[in-house]
Coordinates of C-alpha atoms in Angstrom, one line a residue:
M1 CA 17.2 12.1 -10.2
T2 CA 20.2 10.1 -9.5
R3 CA 19.8 7.3 -7.3
P4 CA 21.7 7.3 -4.1
S5 CA 24.5 4.9 -3.0
W6 CA 23.7 2.4 -0.6
D7 CA 25.8 4.3 2.0
K8 CA 24.0 7.5 1.3
Y9 CA 20.6 6.1 1.3
F10 CA 21.1 4.2 4.8
M11 CA 22.6 7.6 6.1
K12 CA 19.5 9.4 5.2
I13 CA 17.2 7.0 6.7
A14 CA 19.5 7.3 10.0
Q15 CA 19.3 10.9 9.7
E16 CA 15.3 10.7 9.5
V17 CA 15.6 8.1 12.8
A18 CA 17.5 11.1 14.5
T19 CA 14.4 13.2 14.3
R20 CA 12.7 10.9 16.8
S21 CA 15.2 11.7 19.6
T22 CA 14.2 13.4 22.6
C23 CA 17.6 14.6 23.8
L24 CA 18.0 18.3 24.4
R25 CA 21.9 18.1 23.6
R26 CA 22.2 16.4 20.3
H27 CA 19.8 14.4 17.9
V28 CA 21.6 11.1 16.8
G29 CA 20.1 8.1 14.7
C30 CA 21.1 4.9 13.5
V31 CA 20.3 1.9 11.4
L32 CA 21.8 -1.6 11.7
V33 CA 21.8 -3.4 8.1
M34 CA 22.6 -6.5 6.6
D35 CA 23.0 -7.3 3.1
K36 CA 21.2 -4.2 1.9
R37 CA 18.4 -4.6 4.6
I38 CA 17.6 -2.7 7.8
L39 CA 17.6 -5.0 11.0
A40 CA 17.0 -2.4 13.5
T41 CA 17.0 1.5 14.0
G42 CA 17.6 3.3 17.1
Y43 CA 17.8 7.1 18.1
N44 CA 19.1 8.8 21.5
G45 CA 16.3 9.1 24.5
V46 CA 15.4 8.0 27.5
P47 CA 13.9 4.6 28.4
S48 CA 10.4 3.6 27.0
G49 CA 8.0 5.0 29.8
I50 CA 10.4 7.2 31.5
E51 CA 9.7 11.1 31.5
H52 CA 11.8 12.9 28.6
C53 CA 14.4 15.2 29.4
E54 CA 12.1 17.9 27.5
I55 CA 9.9 17.7 30.4
R56 CA 12.7 16.9 33.2
G57 CA 15.7 18.5 32.4
C58 CA 18.9 17.6 31.2
V59 CA 21.2 16.3 34.2
R60 CA 24.6 16.9 32.1
E61 CA 23.2 20.6 31.1
E62 CA 22.5 21.4 34.8
K63 CA 26.0 20.0 35.8
N64 CA 27.8 21.6 32.9
I65 CA 29.3 18.3 31.7
P66 CA 31.2 18.8 28.2
S67 CA 30.3 16.2 25.5
G68 CA 31.9 13.0 25.4
E69 CA 32.5 12.8 29.1
R70 CA 30.5 11.2 32.2
H71 CA 28.2 9.0 30.2
E72 CA 26.9 7.5 33.1
L73 CA 25.1 10.8 34.3
C74 CA 22.6 10.7 31.2
R75 CA 19.4 9.5 31.8
G76 CA 18.9 8.2 28.1
L77 CA 20.6 5.8 25.8
H78 CA 22.5 6.0 22.9
A79 CA 21.0 5.3 19.4
E80 CA 23.6 2.7 19.0
M81 CA 22.5 1.2 22.4
N82 CA 18.8 1.3 21.4
A83 CA 19.2 -0.4 18.0
L84 CA 20.9 -3.4 19.6
L85 CA 18.5 -3.7 22.4
Q86 CA 15.9 -3.3 19.5
G87 CA 17.6 -6.4 17.8
A88 CA 17.8 -8.5 21.1
R89 CA 14.0 -7.5 22.3
Y90 CA 13.0 -9.0 18.7
G91 CA 15.4 -11.8 18.1
I92 CA 17.3 -9.9 15.3
K93 CA 20.7 -11.5 14.6
V94 CA 23.0 -8.6 14.3
D95 CA 26.3 -10.5 14.0
G96 CA 28.2 -9.3 11.0
A97 CA 25.7 -6.2 10.4
S98 CA 26.9 -2.7 9.4
L99 CA 25.8 0.3 11.7
Y100 CA 24.9 3.7 9.9
S101 CA 25.1 6.4 12.5
T102 CA 24.7 10.2 12.3
T103 CA 27.6 10.7 14.9
F104 CA 30.8 8.3 15.6
P105 CA 30.2 5.9 18.5
C106 CA 31.4 6.7 21.8
S107 CA 33.5 4.4 23.7
M108 CA 30.7 2.8 25.9
C109 CA 28.8 1.9 22.5
A110 CA 31.8 0.8 20.7
K111 CA 32.4 -1.9 23.1
M112 CA 28.9 -2.9 22.7
L113 CA 29.4 -3.1 19.0
I114 CA 32.2 -5.0 19.2
N115 CA 30.9 -7.5 21.4
A116 CA 27.6 -7.6 18.9
G117 CA 29.8 -8.7 15.8
I118 CA 29.2 -5.6 14.0
R119 CA 31.4 -5.4 11.3
Q120 CA 31.4 -1.8 9.9
V121 CA 30.5 1.7 11.1
V122 CA 29.6 4.2 9.0
C123 CA 29.2 7.7 10.3
S124 CA 28.6 11.4 9.2
S125 CA 30.0 13.5 12.1
D126 CA 32.8 12.8 14.5
Y127 CA 32.6 12.6 18.5
P128 CA 35.2 13.6 20.9
D129 CA 36.2 10.0 22.1
E130 CA 39.5 9.0 21.1
L131 CA 39.3 5.7 23.0
S132 CA 36.5 4.4 20.8
K133 CA 38.3 5.0 17.6
E134 CA 41.3 2.8 19.3
M135 CA 39.0 0.2 20.3
L136 CA 37.1 -0.1 17.1
Q137 CA 40.2 -0.2 15.2
E138 CA 42.0 -2.4 17.4
A139 CA 38.9 -5.0 16.9
G140 CA 39.1 -4.7 13.2
I141 CA 35.8 -3.1 12.7
E142 CA 35.8 -1.0 9.4
I143 CA 35.1 2.5 9.9
V144 CA 33.8 4.8 7.0
V145 CA 33.3 8.7 7.5
I146 CA 31.1 10.1 4.9
E147 CA 29.4 13.8 4.6
P148 CA 25.8 14.4 5.8
V149 CA 23.2 13.4 3.2
D150 CA 20.9 16.4 2.1

C-alpha cells in the first residue's frame, strides 16, 4: 500500500466529513489543517437543533434556485462556515491554516476565510462563483485543485 500525500490524506478526510451532510442538493465536507494537524471539520447542513431539510424540505429546490445563487434563502450553513464556527466555539486558532474542501468555496465563505486568515484552499471540485475565485486570489490565498480521492 502506498502512503497518500498530505493533500490526498486530508481530502479523503474531508470527503468522509461530507457524508454527515444533511443537504438535499449537495454534500460538502471540509477540514481546517495547520502543521499537518486537524483543527476543525465542517459539513453543510442546518444549525444545531433545527429540523433537517430531509424532513422539512429544501426552500432552494422548491423555488428552483440554481447552484451558486441566492445563498441567503438556504436554511443551512456551508461546510466552511461550520468549520470556522467550530473553531470559534472551542477557541481554536485558525489564522494561517489550510482549508481542504470537497467543493470550491462560494463568495460568502471566501469572505469569511479571508478574514479568518486562511492561507490556502485545497479543493476537489469547482463551484459556479467567479467572485469567490477573484477575492481569494486578490487576498493572496493559494488555491490548489486536486482530483477527488478514491
